[in-house]
mmCIF file of C-alpha atoms in Angstrom:
data_model
loop_
_atom_site.group_PDB
_atom_site.id
_atom_site.type_symbol
_atom_site.label_atom_id
_atom_site.label_comp_id
_atom_site.label_asym_id
_atom_site.label_seq_id
_atom_site.Cartn_x
_atom_site.Cartn_y
_atom_site.Cartn_z
ATOM 1 C CA MET C 1 -0.094 -0.287 -0.089
ATOM 2 C CA PRO C 2 1.141 3.505 -0.577
ATOM 3 C CA TYR C 3 0.794 4.907 3.003
ATOM 4 C CA ASP C 4 2.834 3.570 5.691
ATOM 5 C CA ASP C 5 -0.234 1.604 7.226
ATOM 6 C CA SER C 6 -3.450 0.700 5.011
ATOM 7 C CA VAL C 7 -6.886 1.288 5.180
ATOM 8 C CA PRO C 8 -10.236 1.329 2.902
ATOM 9 C CA PRO C 9 -10.594 4.842 2.002
ATOM 10 C CA ALA C 10 -14.101 4.473 3.774
ATOM 11 C CA ARG C 11 -12.707 4.808 7.021
ATOM 12 C CA ARG C 12 -10.868 8.281 6.176
ATOM 13 C CA ALA C 13 -11.605 10.870 8.802
ATOM 14 C CA ARG C 14 -11.960 14.766 7.196
ATOM 15 C CA ARG C 15 -12.876 18.285 8.830
ATOM 16 C CA PRO C 16 -13.059 21.115 6.895
ATOM 17 C CA LEU C 17 -10.143 22.616 6.280
ATOM 18 C CA LEU C 18 -9.437 26.445 7.072
ATOM 19 C CA VAL C 19 -5.952 25.441 5.125
ATOM 20 C CA ALA C 20 -8.276 25.404 1.748
ATOM 21 C CA ALA C 21 -7.817 29.390 1.212
ATOM 22 C CA ALA C 22 -4.012 29.208 1.708
ATOM 23 C CA LEU C 23 -3.847 26.925 -1.195
ATOM 24 C CA ALA C 24 -5.978 28.579 -3.466
ATOM 25 C CA ALA C 25 -3.896 31.561 -3.050
ATOM 26 C CA LEU C 26 -0.935 29.679 -3.909
ATOM 27 C CA CYS C 27 -2.672 27.960 -6.960
ATOM 28 C CA LEU C 28 -3.795 31.285 -8.634
ATOM 29 C CA THR C 29 -0.579 32.351 -10.727
ATOM 30 C CA ALA C 30 0.354 28.477 -10.853
ATOM 31 C CA VAL C 31 -2.191 26.217 -13.225
ATOM 32 C CA THR C 32 -5.301 26.941 -14.718
ATOM 33 C CA GLY C 33 -8.070 25.630 -12.857
ATOM 34 C CA CYS C 34 -5.893 24.315 -10.153
ATOM 35 C CA GLY C 35 -8.490 22.082 -8.516
ATOM 36 C CA GLY C 36 -10.799 22.073 -11.670
ATOM 37 C CA GLY C 37 -11.208 21.042 -15.095
ATOM 38 C CA PRO C 38 -10.578 17.501 -16.197
ATOM 39 C CA ASP C 39 -7.901 16.808 -13.566
ATOM 40 C CA GLY C 40 -9.385 18.732 -10.603
ATOM 41 C CA ALA C 41 -12.949 17.212 -10.703
ATOM 42 C CA GLU C 42 -13.943 15.591 -7.824
ATOM 43 C CA THR C 43 -14.756 12.074 -8.742
ATOM 44 C CA GLY C 44 -15.250 9.930 -5.570
ATOM 45 C CA ALA C 45 -13.234 8.018 -3.368
ATOM 46 C CA ALA C 46 -9.990 6.460 -4.041
ATOM 47 C CA SER C 47 -10.673 2.803 -5.387
ATOM 48 C CA PRO C 48 -8.626 -0.041 -3.425
ATOM 49 C CA ARG C 49 -4.906 0.183 -3.908
ATOM 50 C CA PRO C 50 -2.612 -2.779 -4.812
ATOM 51 C CA GLY C 51 -0.852 -4.422 -2.127
ATOM 52 C CA GLY C 52 2.721 -4.316 -3.971
ATOM 53 C CA ASP C 53 4.993 -4.198 -6.208
ATOM 54 C CA ALA C 54 4.343 -6.923 -8.356
ATOM 55 C CA ALA C 55 7.372 -6.412 -10.519
ATOM 56 C CA SER C 56 10.954 -6.966 -10.049
ATOM 57 C CA PRO C 57 13.413 -4.403 -9.438
ATOM 58 C CA SER C 58 15.473 -5.583 -12.439
ATOM 59 C CA ALA C 59 12.164 -4.269 -14.622
ATOM 60 C CA ALA C 60 12.052 -0.976 -13.766
ATOM 61 C CA PRO C 61 13.158 2.102 -15.341
ATOM 62 C CA THR C 62 16.526 3.155 -13.985
ATOM 63 C CA PRO C 63 15.753 6.536 -12.324
ATOM 64 C CA SER C 64 18.534 9.115 -12.770
ATOM 65 C CA ALA C 65 21.120 9.232 -9.758
ATOM 66 C CA SER C 66 19.926 11.769 -6.761
ATOM 67 C CA PRO C 67 21.933 15.444 -7.548
ATOM 68 C CA SER C 68 24.199 14.467 -5.372
ATOM 69 C CA ALA C 69 27.014 11.548 -5.024
ATOM 70 C CA SER C 70 27.716 12.543 -1.429
ATOM 71 C CA ALA C 71 27.268 9.527 1.327
ATOM 72 C CA SER C 72 23.359 9.230 2.348
ATOM 73 C CA ALA C 73 22.318 10.651 5.579
ATOM 74 C CA SER C 74 20.778 8.468 8.587
ATOM 75 C CA PRO C 75 18.916 9.111 11.331
ATOM 76 C CA SER C 76 22.207 10.618 12.912
ATOM 77 C CA ALA C 77 24.683 11.753 10.478
ATOM 78 C CA SER C 78 23.912 14.729 8.879
ATOM 79 C CA ALA C 79 24.078 16.575 11.806
ATOM 80 C CA SER C 80 28.227 15.941 11.197
ATOM 81 C CA GLU C 81 28.615 17.314 7.893
ATOM 82 C CA PRO C 82 29.387 21.240 7.374
ATOM 83 C CA LEU C 83 26.358 23.379 6.322
ATOM 84 C CA PRO C 84 26.381 26.294 4.654
ATOM 85 C CA ARG C 85 25.268 29.181 6.104
ATOM 86 C CA GLY C 86 21.478 29.981 4.624
ATOM 87 C CA PRO C 87 17.878 31.207 5.806
ATOM 88 C CA LEU C 88 17.030 27.712 7.053
ATOM 89 C CA THR C 89 20.586 27.686 9.591
ATOM 90 C CA GLY C 90 19.461 26.682 13.258
ATOM 91 C CA ARG C 91 15.896 24.306 11.513
ATOM 92 C CA THR C 92 15.979 20.578 11.157
ATOM 93 C CA VAL C 93 13.994 18.838 8.662
ATOM 94 C CA VAL C 94 13.390 15.149 8.700
ATOM 95 C CA ILE C 95 12.542 13.082 5.503
ATOM 96 C CA ASP C 96 10.618 9.692 5.817
ATOM 97 C CA PRO C 97 11.307 8.063 2.196
ATOM 98 C CA GLY C 98 8.084 5.843 2.414
ATOM 99 C CA HIS C 99 8.360 2.339 2.703
ATOM 100 C CA ASN C 100 12.206 0.646 1.600
ATOM 101 C CA PRO C 101 13.258 -1.200 -1.329
ATOM 102 C CA ARG C 102 13.926 -4.403 0.496
ATOM 103 C CA ASN C 103 10.176 -4.522 2.551
ATOM 104 C CA ARG C 104 9.048 -7.199 -0.179
ATOM 105 C CA GLU C 105 11.845 -9.850 1.690
ATOM 106 C CA HIS C 106 10.828 -9.292 4.715
ATOM 107 C CA THR C 107 6.856 -9.840 4.246
ATOM 108 C CA LYS C 108 6.633 -11.663 7.750
ATOM 109 C CA GLU C 109 8.546 -8.757 9.383
ATOM 110 C CA ILE C 110 7.061 -5.594 7.945
ATOM 111 C CA ASN C 111 3.389 -7.581 8.704
ATOM 112 C CA GLN C 112 4.168 -7.495 12.590
ATOM 113 C CA GLN C 113 1.395 -5.161 13.943
ATOM 114 C CA VAL C 114 2.779 -2.058 16.073
ATOM 115 C CA ASP C 115 0.971 -0.006 18.363
ATOM 116 C CA ILE C 116 -0.063 3.351 16.533
ATOM 117 C CA GLY C 117 -1.558 4.758 19.927
ATOM 118 C CA THR C 118 -5.190 4.453 18.543
ATOM 119 C CA GLY C 119 -5.014 0.686 17.533
ATOM 120 C CA ARG C 120 -2.141 -1.542 15.787
ATOM 121 C CA LYS C 121 -0.998 -1.880 12.666
ATOM 122 C CA GLU C 122 1.238 -3.279 10.331
ATOM 123 C CA CYS C 123 4.956 -2.577 10.908
ATOM 124 C CA ASP C 124 5.366 -1.259 7.254
ATOM 125 C CA THR C 125 3.721 -2.253 3.835
ATOM 126 C CA THR C 126 5.724 -2.627 0.260
ATOM 127 C CA GLY C 127 4.348 -0.063 -1.271
ATOM 128 C CA THR C 128 2.951 0.533 -4.759
ATOM 129 C CA SER C 129 4.719 0.479 -8.219
ATOM 130 C CA THR C 130 3.736 1.643 -11.904
ATOM 131 C CA ASP C 131 3.086 -0.902 -14.209
ATOM 132 C CA ALA C 132 6.417 -0.991 -15.345
ATOM 133 C CA GLY C 133 7.803 -2.289 -11.959
ATOM 134 C CA TYR C 134 9.300 1.164 -11.157
ATOM 135 C CA ALA C 135 8.719 0.910 -7.461
ATOM 136 C CA GLU C 136 7.267 3.536 -5.111
ATOM 137 C CA ALA C 137 10.256 2.656 -2.554
ATOM 138 C CA ARG C 138 12.761 3.822 -5.232
ATOM 139 C CA PHE C 139 10.921 7.000 -6.043
ATOM 140 C CA THR C 140 10.578 8.207 -2.659
ATOM 141 C CA LEU C 141 14.534 7.666 -2.038
ATOM 142 C CA ASP C 142 15.054 9.073 -5.493
ATOM 143 C CA VAL C 143 12.724 12.737 -4.675
ATOM 144 C CA SER C 144 14.021 12.709 -1.392
ATOM 145 C CA HIS C 145 17.658 12.790 -2.057
ATOM 146 C CA ARG C 146 16.969 15.487 -4.509
ATOM 147 C CA LEU C 147 14.914 16.979 -1.594
ATOM 148 C CA ARG C 148 17.613 16.813 1.228
ATOM 149 C CA GLU C 149 20.215 18.594 -1.029
ATOM 150 C CA LEU C 150 17.688 21.684 -1.808
ATOM 151 C CA LEU C 151 17.325 21.909 1.531
ATOM 152 C CA ARG C 152 20.908 21.342 2.952
ATOM 153 C CA ALA C 153 21.944 23.935 0.693
ATOM 154 C CA GLN C 154 19.895 26.470 2.422
ATOM 155 C CA GLY C 155 21.554 25.925 5.683
ATOM 156 C CA ALA C 156 18.724 23.328 7.102
ATOM 157 C CA ARG C 157 20.261 20.031 9.272
ATOM 158 C CA VAL C 158 18.139 17.418 7.207
ATOM 159 C CA VAL C 159 17.617 13.643 8.567
ATOM 160 C CA LEU C 160 16.269 10.719 6.593
ATOM 161 C CA THR C 161 14.453 8.385 8.828
ATOM 162 C CA GLN C 162 16.041 5.582 6.125
ATOM 163 C CA ASP C 163 18.255 5.450 2.889
ATOM 164 C CA ASP C 164 17.789 2.200 2.004
ATOM 165 C CA ASP C 165 20.572 0.728 4.539
ATOM 166 C CA ARG C 166 18.576 -1.179 6.663
ATOM 167 C CA PRO C 167 16.841 -4.790 5.422
ATOM 168 C CA PHE C 168 12.962 -3.337 5.958
ATOM 169 C CA GLY C 169 11.183 -0.752 7.387
ATOM 170 C CA PRO C 170 11.664 1.276 9.573
ATOM 171 C CA CYS C 171 8.421 0.187 11.179
ATOM 172 C CA ILE C 172 5.711 3.002 11.000
ATOM 173 C CA ASP C 173 6.127 3.478 14.655
ATOM 174 C CA GLU C 174 9.919 4.329 14.474
ATOM 175 C CA ARG C 175 9.477 6.489 11.487
ATOM 176 C CA ALA C 176 7.517 8.748 14.002
ATOM 177 C CA ARG C 177 9.721 8.503 16.725
ATOM 178 C CA ILE C 178 12.609 9.841 14.768
ATOM 179 C CA GLY C 179 11.274 12.925 13.572
ATOM 180 C CA ASN C 180 10.345 13.175 17.691
ATOM 181 C CA GLU C 181 13.409 12.343 18.403
ATOM 182 C CA ALA C 182 15.491 15.166 16.487
ATOM 183 C CA LYS C 183 13.002 17.518 17.689
ATOM 184 C CA ALA C 184 12.291 18.304 13.846
ATOM 185 C CA ASP C 185 10.792 21.702 12.981
ATOM 186 C CA ALA C 186 9.015 19.919 10.117
ATOM 187 C CA VAL C 187 8.873 16.575 8.947
ATOM 188 C CA VAL C 188 7.970 15.276 5.174
ATOM 189 C CA SER C 189 6.933 12.347 4.528
ATOM 190 C CA VAL C 190 7.516 11.399 0.580
ATOM 191 C CA HIS C 191 4.756 8.567 -1.431
ATOM 192 C CA ALA C 192 3.220 8.054 -4.482
ATOM 193 C CA ASP C 193 -0.284 6.683 -5.279
ATOM 194 C CA GLY C 194 -1.402 3.400 -5.911
ATOM 195 C CA SER C 195 -5.186 4.195 -7.248
ATOM 196 C CA ALA C 196 -6.580 3.913 -10.266
ATOM 197 C CA VAL C 197 -6.109 4.608 -14.213
ATOM 198 C CA GLY C 198 -7.935 8.074 -14.692
ATOM 199 C CA ASN C 199 -6.959 9.144 -10.827
ATOM 200 C CA ARG C 200 -4.795 12.006 -11.573
ATOM 201 C CA GLY C 201 -2.212 14.561 -9.370
ATOM 202 C CA PHE C 202 -1.191 14.715 -5.805
ATOM 203 C CA HIS C 203 -2.340 15.281 -2.719
ATOM 204 C CA VAL C 204 -1.059 16.127 0.874
ATOM 205 C CA ILE C 205 -2.228 14.241 3.852
ATOM 206 C CA LEU C 206 -2.755 15.801 7.299
ATOM 207 C CA PRO C 207 -3.164 14.744 10.416
ATOM 208 C CA ALA C 208 -6.640 15.023 12.432
ATOM 209 C CA ALA C 209 -6.980 15.695 16.113
ATOM 210 C CA VAL C 210 -6.457 12.348 17.634
ATOM 211 C CA LYS C 211 -5.803 11.518 21.514
ATOM 212 C CA GLY C 212 -6.120 8.113 22.504
ATOM 213 C CA GLY C 213 -2.914 5.650 24.075
ATOM 214 C CA GLY C 214 -0.152 7.138 23.223
ATOM 215 C CA ALA C 215 -1.504 8.782 20.324
ATOM 216 C CA ASP C 216 -1.738 12.906 20.913
ATOM 217 C CA THR C 217 -2.007 15.214 17.804
ATOM 218 C CA THR C 218 -4.113 18.110 19.175
ATOM 219 C CA LYS C 219 -0.663 20.080 19.622
ATOM 220 C CA ILE C 220 0.556 19.805 15.836
ATOM 221 C CA VAL C 221 -3.004 19.661 13.985
ATOM 222 C CA ARG C 222 -2.604 23.507 13.389
ATOM 223 C CA SER C 223 1.050 23.324 12.888
ATOM 224 C CA SER C 224 0.703 20.387 10.419
ATOM 225 C CA ALA C 225 -2.131 22.256 8.117
ATOM 226 C CA ASP C 226 -0.079 25.209 7.536
ATOM 227 C CA LEU C 227 2.699 23.545 6.655
ATOM 228 C CA GLY C 228 0.693 20.771 3.961
ATOM 229 C CA ALA C 229 -0.789 23.857 2.702
ATOM 230 C CA ARG C 230 1.937 25.759 1.836
ATOM 231 C CA ILE C 231 3.642 22.478 -0.022
ATOM 232 C CA ALA C 232 0.546 21.653 -1.378
ATOM 233 C CA GLY C 233 0.528 25.624 -3.259
ATOM 234 C CA HIS C 234 4.390 25.200 -3.835
ATOM 235 C CA PHE C 235 3.801 21.947 -5.411
ATOM 236 C CA VAL C 236 1.892 23.009 -7.754
ATOM 237 C CA ARG C 237 3.860 26.139 -8.839
ATOM 238 C CA ALA C 238 6.973 24.239 -9.225
ATOM 239 C CA THR C 239 5.467 20.609 -11.429
ATOM 240 C CA GLY C 240 2.505 22.193 -12.862
ATOM 241 C CA SER C 241 0.639 19.293 -11.847
ATOM 242 C CA ALA C 242 -3.354 19.928 -10.308
ATOM 243 C CA PRO C 243 -4.522 18.737 -7.132
ATOM 244 C CA SER C 244 -6.358 15.505 -7.164
ATOM 245 C CA ASN C 245 -8.454 14.835 -8.886
ATOM 246 C CA TYR C 246 -10.250 11.722 -6.308
ATOM 247 C CA ILE C 247 -9.339 13.532 -2.860
ATOM 248 C CA GLY C 248 -9.453 16.128 -0.867
ATOM 249 C CA GLY C 249 -12.300 17.847 -3.228
ATOM 250 C CA GLY C 250 -9.927 19.723 -5.271
ATOM 251 C CA THR C 251 -7.575 21.323 -2.514
ATOM 252 C CA GLY C 252 -5.168 18.650 -2.830
ATOM 253 C CA LEU C 253 -5.489 18.514 1.155
ATOM 254 C CA ASP C 254 -6.725 15.085 3.111
ATOM 255 C CA THR C 255 -7.071 14.643 6.737
ATOM 256 C CA ARG C 256 -6.388 11.600 8.532
ATOM 257 C CA ASP C 257 -6.372 9.941 11.691
ATOM 258 C CA ASP C 258 -5.579 6.469 10.933
ATOM 259 C CA LEU C 259 -1.974 6.776 10.021
ATOM 260 C CA GLY C 260 0.103 5.476 12.269
ATOM 261 C CA GLY C 261 3.123 8.053 11.523
ATOM 262 C CA LEU C 262 1.131 10.956 11.977
ATOM 263 C CA ASN C 263 -0.463 9.861 14.824
ATOM 264 C CA LEU C 264 1.954 9.418 17.103
ATOM 265 C CA SER C 265 3.974 12.936 15.485
ATOM 266 C CA THR C 266 4.675 15.171 18.323
ATOM 267 C CA VAL C 267 6.564 17.416 15.695
ATOM 268 C CA PRO C 268 4.803 19.368 12.436
ATOM 269 C CA LYS C 269 4.475 16.208 9.739
ATOM 270 C CA VAL C 270 2.823 15.609 6.946
ATOM 271 C CA PHE C 271 2.681 12.875 3.497
ATOM 272 C CA VAL C 272 3.134 13.909 0.079
ATOM 273 C CA GLU C 273 1.276 11.336 -2.056
ATOM 274 C CA CYS C 274 3.046 12.788 -5.570
ATOM 275 C CA GLY C 275 0.897 11.029 -7.941
ATOM 276 C CA ASN C 276 -0.939 7.887 -8.822
ATOM 277 C CA MET C 277 1.600 5.687 -10.085
ATOM 278 C CA ARG C 278 -1.069 3.243 -11.737
ATOM 279 C CA ASP C 279 -2.483 5.631 -13.727
ATOM 280 C CA PRO C 280 -0.600 5.613 -17.526
ATOM 281 C CA GLN C 281 -0.300 9.558 -17.685
ATOM 282 C CA ASP C 282 1.134 10.579 -13.734
ATOM 283 C CA ALA C 283 3.268 7.436 -14.159
ATOM 284 C CA ALA C 284 5.264 8.928 -17.326
ATOM 285 C CA LEU C 285 5.664 11.558 -14.995
ATOM 286 C CA LEU C 286 6.743 9.990 -11.971
ATOM 287 C CA THR C 287 9.366 7.828 -13.720
ATOM 288 C CA ARG C 288 11.017 11.352 -15.442
ATOM 289 C CA ALA C 289 14.135 12.570 -13.681
ATOM 290 C CA SER C 290 13.745 16.249 -14.180
ATOM 291 C CA TRP C 291 9.774 15.945 -12.874
ATOM 292 C CA ARG C 292 11.111 14.497 -9.524
ATOM 293 C CA GLN C 293 13.578 17.342 -9.285
ATOM 294 C CA LYS C 294 9.982 20.098 -9.775
ATOM 295 C CA ALA C 295 8.651 17.846 -7.396
ATOM 296 C CA ALA C 296 11.550 18.041 -4.834
ATOM 297 C CA GLN C 297 11.968 21.639 -5.428
ATOM 298 C CA GLY C 298 8.043 21.984 -5.029
ATOM 299 C CA MET C 299 8.415 20.296 -1.441
ATOM 300 C CA ALA C 300 11.287 22.231 -0.728
ATOM 301 C CA ASP C 301 10.073 25.756 -1.155
ATOM 302 C CA GLY C 302 6.466 24.936 0.596
ATOM 303 C CA ILE C 303 8.688 23.562 3.795
ATOM 304 C CA ALA C 304 11.181 26.744 3.706
ATOM 305 C CA ASP C 305 7.740 28.981 3.317
ATOM 306 C CA TYR C 306 6.579 27.350 6.206
ATOM 307 C CA LEU C 307 10.117 27.718 8.690
ATOM 308 C CA LYS C 308 10.329 31.283 7.369
ATOM 309 C CA GLY C 309 7.030 32.148 8.665
#
């Protein structure tokens, strides 16, 4: 599944979004008919998503290398690396590349249930893929590398929750814990959706107000909504992609109470579903290195806009 934990769309929590106006303002000069037209009309709930990457890694198109050849950052590494001074100096951003390329080899481990505060969910999932076999887990790593370099160039300390440096996971509870322990100013979980053909566009998932067990998002709901709206607006500008035509009512924003990675976060956090890997038109974008760079740029601009206040 394309999220850190799966759930049928009917169980998604939705609430009125005060941030929709902010998104609309950012969209105004970006794409004609942002949130409307053929790719902006509401078409109903998302259809069930494929559970895994059926194609082998060797069948996938080879994505371009990330902009930097430097060693990948781990949850503890980047703090010791020299950073340029810039507008984000002193800020910490955690990037959470969805899934793990090797999750498929560890189905027993990733199917183990973990506590998400309000219940229990699978440790992780394999993610989706394009019909040609380009795995979501490869896509998320590539975009995360690009995003890391853009943020570091502005002086931010960047932490990745994983960098294909472990056999599986991390589990969804650990992904949240990494952001919390880093005392991140913002956390962005990078994903791509696996919905039906014809469902197109990106959306940003925001945490609902959840309180129960070890989950309490009450202090981060407003700040996360602000972060998500700014990312959505800049994503439109940078990529030219319209907000989702099947989730979020044309706003590109969706609020959920069922994702452990959000429920357990104590710092501002959102998920970004960059497009639908199962739609041929979206897949053509997601497999293009130049578009992935634009996607990273849109997220970086939104994060910087949020952090600068």
